[in-house]
Coordinates of C-alpha atoms and ligand atoms in Angstrom, one line a residue:
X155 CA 0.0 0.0 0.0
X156 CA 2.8 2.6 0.8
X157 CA 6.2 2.1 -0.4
X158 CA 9.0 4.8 0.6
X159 CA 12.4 4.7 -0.3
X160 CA 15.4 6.4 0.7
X161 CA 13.5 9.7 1.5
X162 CA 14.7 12.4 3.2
X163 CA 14.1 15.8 4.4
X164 CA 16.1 18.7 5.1
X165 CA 15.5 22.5 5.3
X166 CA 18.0 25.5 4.6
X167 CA 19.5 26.7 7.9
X168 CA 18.6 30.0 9.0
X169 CA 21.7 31.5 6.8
X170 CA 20.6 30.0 3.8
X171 CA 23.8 28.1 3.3
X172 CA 24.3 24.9 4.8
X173 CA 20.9 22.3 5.0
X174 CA 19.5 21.1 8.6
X175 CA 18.7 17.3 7.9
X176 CA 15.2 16.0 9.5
X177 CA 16.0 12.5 8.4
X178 CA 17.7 10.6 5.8
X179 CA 17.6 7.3 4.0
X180 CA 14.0 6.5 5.1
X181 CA 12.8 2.8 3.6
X182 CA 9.2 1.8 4.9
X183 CA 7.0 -1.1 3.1
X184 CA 3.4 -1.1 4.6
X185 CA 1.0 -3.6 3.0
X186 CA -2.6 -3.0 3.1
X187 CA -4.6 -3.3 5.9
X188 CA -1.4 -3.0 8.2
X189 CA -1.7 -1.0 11.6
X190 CA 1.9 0.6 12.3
X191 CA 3.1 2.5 14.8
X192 CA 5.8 5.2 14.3
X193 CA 7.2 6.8 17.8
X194 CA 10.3 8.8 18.8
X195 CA 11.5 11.3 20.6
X196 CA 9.8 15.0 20.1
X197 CA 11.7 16.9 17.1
X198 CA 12.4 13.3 15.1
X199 CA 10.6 14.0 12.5
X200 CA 7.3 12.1 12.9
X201 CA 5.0 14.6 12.0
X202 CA 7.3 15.7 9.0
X203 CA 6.7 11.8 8.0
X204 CA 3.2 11.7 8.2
X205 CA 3.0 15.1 6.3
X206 CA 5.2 13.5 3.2
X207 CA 3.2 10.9 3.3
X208 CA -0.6 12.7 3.0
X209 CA 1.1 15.5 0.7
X210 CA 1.1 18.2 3.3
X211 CA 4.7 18.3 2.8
X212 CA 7.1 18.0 0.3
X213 CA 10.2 15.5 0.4
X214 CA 13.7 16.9 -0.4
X215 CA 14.6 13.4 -2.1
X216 CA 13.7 10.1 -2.1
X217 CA 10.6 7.7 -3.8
X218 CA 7.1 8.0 -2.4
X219 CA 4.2 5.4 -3.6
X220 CA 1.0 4.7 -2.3
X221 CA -1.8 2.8 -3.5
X222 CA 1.0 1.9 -6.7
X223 CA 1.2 5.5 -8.1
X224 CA 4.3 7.7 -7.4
X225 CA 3.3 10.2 -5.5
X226 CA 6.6 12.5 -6.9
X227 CA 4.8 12.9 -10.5
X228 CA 1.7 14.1 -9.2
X229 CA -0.3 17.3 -10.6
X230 CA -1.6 20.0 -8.1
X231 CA -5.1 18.3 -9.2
X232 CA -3.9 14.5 -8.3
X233 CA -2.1 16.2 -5.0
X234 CA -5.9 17.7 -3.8
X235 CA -8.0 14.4 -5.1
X236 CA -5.1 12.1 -2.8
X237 CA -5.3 14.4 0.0
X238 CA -9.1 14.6 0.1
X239 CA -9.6 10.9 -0.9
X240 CA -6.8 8.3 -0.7
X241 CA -5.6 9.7 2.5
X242 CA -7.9 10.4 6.2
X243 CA -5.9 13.0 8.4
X244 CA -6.2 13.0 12.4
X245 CA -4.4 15.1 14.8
X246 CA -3.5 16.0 17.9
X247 CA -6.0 18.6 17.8
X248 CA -9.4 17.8 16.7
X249 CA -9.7 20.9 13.8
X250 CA -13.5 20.9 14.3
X251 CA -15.4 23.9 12.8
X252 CA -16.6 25.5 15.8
X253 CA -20.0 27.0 14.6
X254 CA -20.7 23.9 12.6
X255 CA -22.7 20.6 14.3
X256 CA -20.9 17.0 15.1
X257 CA -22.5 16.1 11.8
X258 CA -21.8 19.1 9.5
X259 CA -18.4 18.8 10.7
X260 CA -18.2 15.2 9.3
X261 CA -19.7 15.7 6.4
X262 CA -17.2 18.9 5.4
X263 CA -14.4 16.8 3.6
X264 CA -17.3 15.2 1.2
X265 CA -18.0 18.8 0.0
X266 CA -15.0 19.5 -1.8
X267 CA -15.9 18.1 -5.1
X268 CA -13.9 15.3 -5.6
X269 CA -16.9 12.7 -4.3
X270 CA -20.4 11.7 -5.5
X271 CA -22.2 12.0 -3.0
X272 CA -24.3 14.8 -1.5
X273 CA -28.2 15.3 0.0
X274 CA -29.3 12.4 1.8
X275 CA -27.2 9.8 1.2
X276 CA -23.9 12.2 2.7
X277 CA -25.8 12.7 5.4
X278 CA -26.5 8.8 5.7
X279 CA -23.3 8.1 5.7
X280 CA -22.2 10.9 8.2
X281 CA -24.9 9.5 10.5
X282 CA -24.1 5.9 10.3
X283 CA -20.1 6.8 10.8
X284 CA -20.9 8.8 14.1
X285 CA -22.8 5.9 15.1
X286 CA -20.0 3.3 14.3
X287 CA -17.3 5.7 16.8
X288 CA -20.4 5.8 19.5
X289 CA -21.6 9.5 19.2
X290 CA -24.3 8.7 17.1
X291 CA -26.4 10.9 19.8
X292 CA -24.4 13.8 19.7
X293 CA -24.9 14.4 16.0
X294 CA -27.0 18.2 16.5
X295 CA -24.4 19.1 18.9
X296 CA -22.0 21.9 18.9
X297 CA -17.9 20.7 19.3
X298 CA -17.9 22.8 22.6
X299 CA -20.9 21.2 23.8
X300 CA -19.2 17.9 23.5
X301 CA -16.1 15.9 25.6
X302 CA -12.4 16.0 24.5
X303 CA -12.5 12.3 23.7
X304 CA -16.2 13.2 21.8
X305 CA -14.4 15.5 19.9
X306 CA -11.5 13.4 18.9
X307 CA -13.9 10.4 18.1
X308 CA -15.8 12.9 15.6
X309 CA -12.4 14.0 14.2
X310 CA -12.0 10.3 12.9
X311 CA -15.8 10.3 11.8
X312 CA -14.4 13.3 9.4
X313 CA -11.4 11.5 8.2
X314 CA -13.3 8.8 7.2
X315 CA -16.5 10.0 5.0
X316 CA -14.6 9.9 1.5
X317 CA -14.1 6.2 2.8
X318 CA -10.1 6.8 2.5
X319 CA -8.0 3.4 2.5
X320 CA -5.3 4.9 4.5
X321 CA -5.9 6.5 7.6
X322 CA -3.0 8.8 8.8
X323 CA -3.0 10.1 13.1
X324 CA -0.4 12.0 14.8
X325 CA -0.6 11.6 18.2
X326 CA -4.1 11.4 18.3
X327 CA -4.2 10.8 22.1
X328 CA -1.6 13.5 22.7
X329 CA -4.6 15.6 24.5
X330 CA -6.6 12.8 26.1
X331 CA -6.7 11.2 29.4
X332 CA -5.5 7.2 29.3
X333 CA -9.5 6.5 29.5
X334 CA -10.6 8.6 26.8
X335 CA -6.8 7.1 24.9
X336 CA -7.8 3.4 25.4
X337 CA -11.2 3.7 24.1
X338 CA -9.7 5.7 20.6
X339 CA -7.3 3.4 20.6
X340 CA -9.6 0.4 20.4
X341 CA -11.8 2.5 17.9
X342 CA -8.4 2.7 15.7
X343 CA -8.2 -0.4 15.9
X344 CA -11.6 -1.5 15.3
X345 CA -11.5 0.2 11.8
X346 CA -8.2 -0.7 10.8
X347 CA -9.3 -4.3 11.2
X348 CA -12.9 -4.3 10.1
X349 CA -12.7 -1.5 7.0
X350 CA -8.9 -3.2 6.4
X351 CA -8.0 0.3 6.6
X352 CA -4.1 0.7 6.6
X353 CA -3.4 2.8 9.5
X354 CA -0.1 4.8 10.3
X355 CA -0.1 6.5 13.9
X356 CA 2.2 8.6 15.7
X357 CA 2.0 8.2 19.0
X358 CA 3.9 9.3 22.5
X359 CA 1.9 6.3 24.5
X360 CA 3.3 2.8 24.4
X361 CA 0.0 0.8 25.0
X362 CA -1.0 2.7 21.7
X363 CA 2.2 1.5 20.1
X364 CA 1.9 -2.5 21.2
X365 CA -1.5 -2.2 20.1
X366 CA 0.0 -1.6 16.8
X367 CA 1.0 -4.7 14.3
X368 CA 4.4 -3.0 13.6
X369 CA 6.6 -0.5 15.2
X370 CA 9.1 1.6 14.0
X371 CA 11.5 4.0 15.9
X372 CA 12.5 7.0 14.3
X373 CA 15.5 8.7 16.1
X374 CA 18.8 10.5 14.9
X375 CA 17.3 10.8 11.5
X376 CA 17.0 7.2 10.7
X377 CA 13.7 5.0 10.9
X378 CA 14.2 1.5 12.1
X379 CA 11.9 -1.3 12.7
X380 CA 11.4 -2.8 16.1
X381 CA 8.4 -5.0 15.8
Ligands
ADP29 N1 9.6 24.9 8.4 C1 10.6 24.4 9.1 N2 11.9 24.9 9.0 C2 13.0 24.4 9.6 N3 12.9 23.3 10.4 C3 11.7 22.7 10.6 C4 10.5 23.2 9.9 N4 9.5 22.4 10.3 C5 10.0 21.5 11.1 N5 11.3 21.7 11.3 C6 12.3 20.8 12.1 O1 12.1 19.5 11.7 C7 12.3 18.6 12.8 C8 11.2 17.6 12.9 O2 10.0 18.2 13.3 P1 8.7 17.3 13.5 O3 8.4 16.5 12.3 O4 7.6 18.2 13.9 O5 9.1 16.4 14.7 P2 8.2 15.4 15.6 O6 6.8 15.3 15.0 O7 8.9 14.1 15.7 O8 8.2 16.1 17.0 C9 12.4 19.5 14.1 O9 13.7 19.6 14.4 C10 11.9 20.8 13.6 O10 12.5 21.9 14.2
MG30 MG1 4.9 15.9 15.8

């Protein structure tokens, strides 16, 4: 499903002459339906990983495939159509519109033109995905009139209405308590095993990581594989 090799990222120093390197040499293989773990100390260069991968960022070199198409030769078009539906985003922060309900919130990503569907059967969908992460009953809610792990648990409702196959988190338990994190945990992993979702997360807490099939450790600029 994703295939990366020998990518690496640096940016100018502040002079403009020499390069600061993020990492270098990167090789990851994740088949389809996969659940991997990436941790590492702060300033590694997770996020920066994740970003390359969804097209939020831009490599400096290296190969980058997903779902077998090369990523490198892509048009601005093909970059908006992967990021809006090859690729589900979650973060640490939940990025909810705040004026908008739990279910006009989910159903934002569908409305960027990419996807067929619209009227009813969006809102179907919306319904039945707030269902599947337990908030079906909060759908008319406001995102401050809901919990921290509500709001995270709508956040992955959103990632997944253009029914992505690869579902992309960075640290998305970073704000939770380990109640609220074992509970979106198990949703993650609920998904990635019954939608064979491939699912790449970036996470600080090691339950979240040995609930994981693989784990890598990216420190020093180098990824490596522990599990
Ligand atoms: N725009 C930028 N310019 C220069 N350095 C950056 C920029 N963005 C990130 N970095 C550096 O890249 C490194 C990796 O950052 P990041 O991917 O956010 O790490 P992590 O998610 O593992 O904490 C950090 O050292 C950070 O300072
Ligand atoms: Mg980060």
């Amino acid at each position: 499903m994703i295939e990366i090799s020998n990518l690496s990222k640096s940016y100018p120093s502040p002079d403009g002459d020499e390069v600061v390197g993020v990492f270098s040499g990167v090789n990851l293989s994740v088949e389809k339906g996969a659940s991997v773990a990436i941790v590492g100390p702060s300033g590694s260069g997770k996020s920066t990983l994740l970003n390359i991968i969804g097209l939020l960022d831009k490599a400096t070199k290296g190969e980058l495939e997903v779902d077998q198409k090369k990523l490198n030769s892509f048009t601005e078009q093909e970059i908006a159509h992967y990021r809006n539906q090859t690729v589900g985003f979650v973060f640490q922060s939940h990025h909810l519109l705040p004026s908008c309900t739990v279910l006009e919130n989910v159903m934002i990503p569908a409305l960027a033109g990419f996807g067929s569907l619209q009227g009813e059967a969006l809102e179907n969908r919306a319904t039945n995905l707030l269902e599947e992460v337990g908030i079906g009953h909060r759908a008319n809610h406001l995102p401050s009139q809901i919990s921290g792990g509500e709001r995270q648990r709508v956040a992955v409702a959103r990632a997944l209405i253009n029914e992505p196959s690869v579902l992309l988190a960075d640290e998305p338990t970073g704000a939770l308590d380990k109640k609220n994190t074992d509970h979106l945990i198990d949703l993650l992993k609920q998904l990635n095993e019954q939608r064979k979702l491939t699912l790449l997360m970036v996470t600080h807490s090691l339950e979240g990581s040995s609930q994981m099939k693989q784990s890598y450790h990216l420190n020093e600029g180098s990824l490596k594989q522990e599990r």
